[in-house]
Every structure is written in C-alpha cells, then in structure tokens.
C-alpha cells in the first residue's frame, strides 16, 4: 500500500516518510500541489495522501478541489495552528481529517490507519448490506449511496461512515464524540467540530442530490440522528 506525502518543507516530508515506511507502507513524495497531482495521476495504487496547505505552485485547497473531481482517496490535511477555524472547516469539506502543526508523527500514523480502515470497508459482518432510508439506498459493501431516481452521491469514506452509522441505528441519537470514536476509530479532543463539519457537508450533498430532503436531523445539545421511515 502506497502513501503520498506532500509538503514544501523537505524535512517534514522526510520525517513522515520514515514513520510511514516503518509501518510497512510505500511512500511517494511531492513538494508542491502540481507535483502532487502528477504523482496521483501516474500512481493509481496510491491509497492515501498527506497534504500540506500552504505550498507554492498550487496550495492544498486547490489540490483537494482537483482531486475530488474524480477521486475519493482519503486525504489527511496538515494545517498550521495559525489558520482560523473557518479555513480548517473549508478544508475538511473536501478532506477527511486534519492534524495541526507542529504534530506528533505517532498521531499522524494513528489517523492514517483509521482512514485506511474506513476506506477498506472495515465493517462488522452482522451489519445490513443495504439500508433504505428516506430517498436513499445505502450499500455497505460497495460504499455507494443512491437516490430513488438512481443518482449516485459521491461521498468520502468518513462521510459514508457517518451516514451508515446513523442509518443503521434509526431514531438513536449519537453525540459528536460517539460518532468520532465509531467512524474515525480513535479518541480526539477536536471531535465535536470535526464531526460538525463532516455532517454539514454530508447534508449538503444529500440535499443537492434529492432536491432538499433533510435526512440527518440535529438534536440540539445532544447530537445527530436519522428517523426511521
């Protein structure tokens, strides 16, 4: 399995590459956004991308937009602490997760493993293969979501994980912390705002595809749920 590490700071690329290799993964390296896109297009076996935001040639925001036009590869963003929350929220709408600089490489590796587990369809055998909820048909094994008129909704692995979790437990309210621990499969002090952004983007995609259906409901002060139909 191959991971693409993208940062204009060569020291960071080398540091992350060491940890990635130590976990048994192969590494591709890029030092700006344009080079990252070239690496993705010429290496179809890349399973995940670690992406810095502030880079020359093309910044991480533009890279994410380009990648998401035709790929749902997991993207882990590296973000400086000085960047405000609005910008981070904007990033997560296209990325799957983020860590702030300076970072602990062990935390980065934990996030990578979590994202790869989700992308590999790591679900329990006793969970239903297909779920119909409102206007949606959710297919577990293929990670596909279709509307009643046959339109496919393109979701990231984490967006699908959130939708499947809520749909497979109708009427149950999940807190942001519960969603984070189940879908990301790790604990984090930033879980609430991270989940909020992913749910917001997931809702946008569903509403756009269905003409405005609000499948996911917010229970204020508690969490999120999908009602049984």
Coordinates of C-alpha atoms in Angstrom, one line a residue:
X1 CA 0.0 0.0 0.0
X2 CA 1.4 3.4 -1.0
X3 CA 1.0 6.8 0.7
X4 CA 1.7 10.2 -0.9
X5 CA 3.4 12.7 1.3
X6 CA 3.0 16.3 0.1
X7 CA 4.7 19.3 1.8
X8 CA 7.1 22.0 0.6
X9 CA 9.2 21.5 3.7
X10 CA 11.5 18.7 2.8
X11 CA 12.3 18.0 6.5
X12 CA 8.6 17.3 7.2
X13 CA 8.4 15.0 4.1
X14 CA 11.4 13.0 5.2
X15 CA 10.2 12.7 8.8
X16 CA 6.8 11.5 7.8
X17 CA 8.3 9.2 5.2
X18 CA 10.3 7.4 7.8
X19 CA 7.3 6.8 10.0
X20 CA 5.2 5.7 7.1
X21 CA 7.9 3.2 5.9
X22 CA 8.3 1.9 9.4
X23 CA 4.6 0.9 9.4
X24 CA 5.2 -1.1 6.2
X25 CA 3.8 1.3 3.6
X26 CA 5.4 2.5 0.5
X27 CA 6.0 6.3 0.0
X28 CA 5.6 8.7 -2.8
X29 CA 6.9 12.3 -2.2
X30 CA 5.8 15.7 -3.6
X31 CA 6.9 19.2 -2.7
X32 CA 4.1 21.3 -4.3
X33 CA 0.5 21.0 -5.4
X34 CA 1.1 20.4 -9.1
X35 CA 3.6 17.7 -8.4
X36 CA 1.2 16.1 -6.0
X37 CA -1.5 15.9 -8.8
X38 CA 1.0 14.4 -11.2
X39 CA 2.0 11.8 -8.7
X40 CA -1.6 10.8 -8.1
X41 CA -2.3 10.5 -11.9
X42 CA 0.8 8.4 -12.5
X43 CA 0.5 6.2 -9.4
X44 CA -3.0 4.7 -9.3
X45 CA -2.0 2.5 -6.4
X46 CA -1.7 5.4 -4.0
X47 CA -4.1 4.7 -1.2
X48 CA -3.9 7.9 0.9
X49 CA -2.5 11.4 0.7
X50 CA -1.0 13.5 3.5
X51 CA -1.3 17.1 2.3
X52 CA 0.1 20.4 3.5
X53 CA -2.0 23.5 2.8
X54 CA 0.5 26.4 2.3
X55 CA 2.6 25.4 -0.7
X56 CA 4.0 27.0 -3.8
X57 CA 2.7 26.3 -7.4
X58 CA -0.7 25.2 -6.1
X59 CA -1.9 25.2 -2.5
X60 CA -3.6 22.4 -0.7
X61 CA -7.1 23.9 -1.1
X62 CA -6.8 23.7 -4.9
X63 CA -5.3 20.2 -4.8
X64 CA -8.3 19.0 -2.8
X65 CA -10.7 20.5 -5.3
X66 CA -9.0 18.9 -8.2
X67 CA -8.7 15.5 -6.6
X68 CA -12.3 15.4 -5.5
X69 CA -13.5 15.9 -9.1
X70 CA -12.8 12.2 -9.8
X71 CA -11.4 10.5 -6.7
X72 CA -12.5 9.8 -3.1
X73 CA -9.0 8.9 -2.0
X74 CA -8.6 9.6 1.8
X75 CA -6.8 13.0 2.4
X76 CA -5.2 13.9 5.7
X77 CA -4.5 17.6 5.9
X78 CA -1.6 19.2 7.7
X79 CA -2.7 22.6 8.9
X80 CA -0.8 25.3 10.8
X81 CA -2.4 26.3 14.1
X82 CA -2.4 29.9 13.0
X83 CA -5.1 29.1 10.3
X84 CA -8.6 30.1 11.6
X85 CA -11.4 27.7 12.2
X86 CA -13.3 28.8 9.1
X87 CA -10.4 27.9 6.8
X88 CA -10.0 24.5 8.5
X89 CA -13.7 23.8 8.1
X90 CA -13.5 24.6 4.5
X91 CA -10.6 22.2 4.1
X92 CA -12.4 19.3 5.8
X93 CA -15.3 19.7 3.4
X94 CA -13.0 18.1 0.8
X95 CA -10.5 16.3 3.0
X96 CA -11.2 13.5 5.5
X97 CA -9.2 14.6 8.5
X98 CA -6.6 17.1 9.7
X99 CA -3.8 17.5 12.2
X100 CA -2.2 20.8 13.2
X101 CA 1.5 21.7 13.1
X102 CA 3.6 21.1 15.0
X103 CA 2.3 17.5 15.1
X104 CA 3.3 14.2 16.7
X105 CA 4.2 11.7 14.0
X106 CA 2.6 8.9 16.0
X107 CA -0.7 10.8 16.0
X108 CA -0.4 11.2 12.2
X109 CA 0.1 7.5 11.8
X110 CA -2.9 6.7 14.0
X111 CA -5.0 9.0 11.8
X112 CA -3.7 7.3 8.7
X113 CA -4.5 3.8 9.9
X114 CA -8.0 5.0 10.9
X115 CA -8.6 6.5 7.4
X116 CA -7.3 3.4 5.6
X117 CA -9.6 1.1 7.7
X118 CA -12.6 3.2 6.7
X119 CA -11.6 3.2 3.1
X120 CA -11.2 -0.6 3.1
X121 CA -14.8 -1.1 4.1
X122 CA -14.0 -2.4 7.5
X123 CA -17.5 -3.1 8.8
X124 CA -18.9 -5.9 11.0
X125 CA -20.5 -8.9 9.3
X126 CA -23.7 -8.5 11.3
X127 CA -24.5 -5.1 9.8
X128 CA -27.0 -4.9 7.0
X129 CA -25.7 -4.9 3.5
X130 CA -28.3 -2.4 2.2
X131 CA -30.3 0.2 4.1
X132 CA -33.2 2.2 2.7
X133 CA -33.8 5.5 4.5
X134 CA -36.0 8.2 3.1
X135 CA -34.9 8.8 -0.5
X136 CA -31.6 7.0 -0.1
X137 CA -30.3 3.4 -0.7
X138 CA -27.1 2.9 1.2
X139 CA -24.9 -0.1 0.1
X140 CA -22.5 -1.2 2.7
X141 CA -20.0 -3.4 0.7
X142 CA -19.6 -1.1 -2.3
X143 CA -19.8 2.1 -0.2
X144 CA -22.3 3.5 -2.6
X145 CA -25.3 5.8 -1.9
X146 CA -28.1 6.2 -4.5
X147 CA -31.2 8.3 -4.6
X148 CA -34.6 6.9 -5.6
X149 CA -34.1 8.1 -9.1
X150 CA -30.8 6.3 -9.4
X151 CA -28.4 9.2 -8.9
X152 CA -25.2 8.2 -7.1
X153 CA -24.0 10.5 -4.4
X154 CA -20.2 10.8 -4.2
X155 CA -19.1 10.5 -0.5
X156 CA -15.7 10.3 1.2
X157 CA -15.1 7.2 3.3
X158 CA -15.8 9.2 6.5
X159 CA -18.9 10.8 5.2
X160 CA -20.2 7.3 4.2
X161 CA -19.2 6.0 7.7
X162 CA -21.3 8.7 9.4
X163 CA -24.3 8.1 7.1
X164 CA -24.2 4.4 7.5
X165 CA -23.8 4.6 11.3
X166 CA -26.8 6.8 11.7
X167 CA -28.9 4.9 9.1
X168 CA -28.2 1.5 10.7
X169 CA -29.4 2.8 14.1
X170 CA -32.6 4.7 13.2
X171 CA -34.1 7.0 15.9
X172 CA -30.9 6.7 18.0
X173 CA -29.2 10.0 18.8
X174 CA -25.4 9.8 18.5
X175 CA -23.2 12.5 20.1
X176 CA -20.4 14.0 18.1
X177 CA -17.9 12.2 20.4
X178 CA -19.7 8.8 19.8
X179 CA -19.7 9.4 16.0
X180 CA -16.0 10.3 16.0
X181 CA -15.0 7.3 18.1
X182 CA -17.0 4.9 15.9
X183 CA -16.2 6.3 12.5
X184 CA -12.7 7.6 13.0
X185 CA -12.0 4.7 15.4
X186 CA -10.0 6.9 17.7
X187 CA -10.4 9.5 20.5
X188 CA -9.8 13.2 19.9
X189 CA -10.4 16.5 21.8
X190 CA -11.4 18.1 18.4
X191 CA -14.0 15.5 17.6
X192 CA -17.1 17.8 18.0
X193 CA -16.1 20.4 15.5
X194 CA -14.6 17.8 13.1
X195 CA -17.9 15.8 13.1
X196 CA -19.9 19.0 12.7
X197 CA -18.1 20.0 9.5
X198 CA -18.4 16.5 8.0
X199 CA -22.1 16.2 8.9
X200 CA -22.7 19.7 7.3
X201 CA -21.0 18.7 4.1
X202 CA -22.8 15.3 4.1
X203 CA -26.1 17.1 4.4
X204 CA -25.3 19.4 1.5
X205 CA -24.5 16.5 -0.8
X206 CA -27.7 14.7 0.2
X207 CA -29.9 17.8 -0.2
X208 CA -28.4 18.6 -3.6
X209 CA -29.0 15.1 -4.9
X210 CA -32.5 14.8 -3.5
X211 CA -33.8 18.2 -4.1
X212 CA -33.7 19.3 -0.5
X213 CA -34.5 16.2 1.6
X214 CA -33.2 16.6 5.1
X215 CA -32.3 13.1 6.1
X216 CA -30.0 13.8 9.0
X217 CA -31.5 15.6 11.9
X218 CA -29.8 17.6 14.7
X219 CA -30.9 17.1 18.2
X220 CA -29.7 20.3 19.7
X221 CA -27.3 19.9 22.6
X222 CA -27.2 16.1 22.1
X223 CA -26.1 15.0 18.6
X224 CA -27.5 13.7 15.3
X225 CA -30.0 11.0 14.2
X226 CA -31.9 9.6 11.3
X227 CA -35.5 8.8 11.9
X228 CA -37.0 5.5 10.9
X229 CA -39.5 5.6 8.0

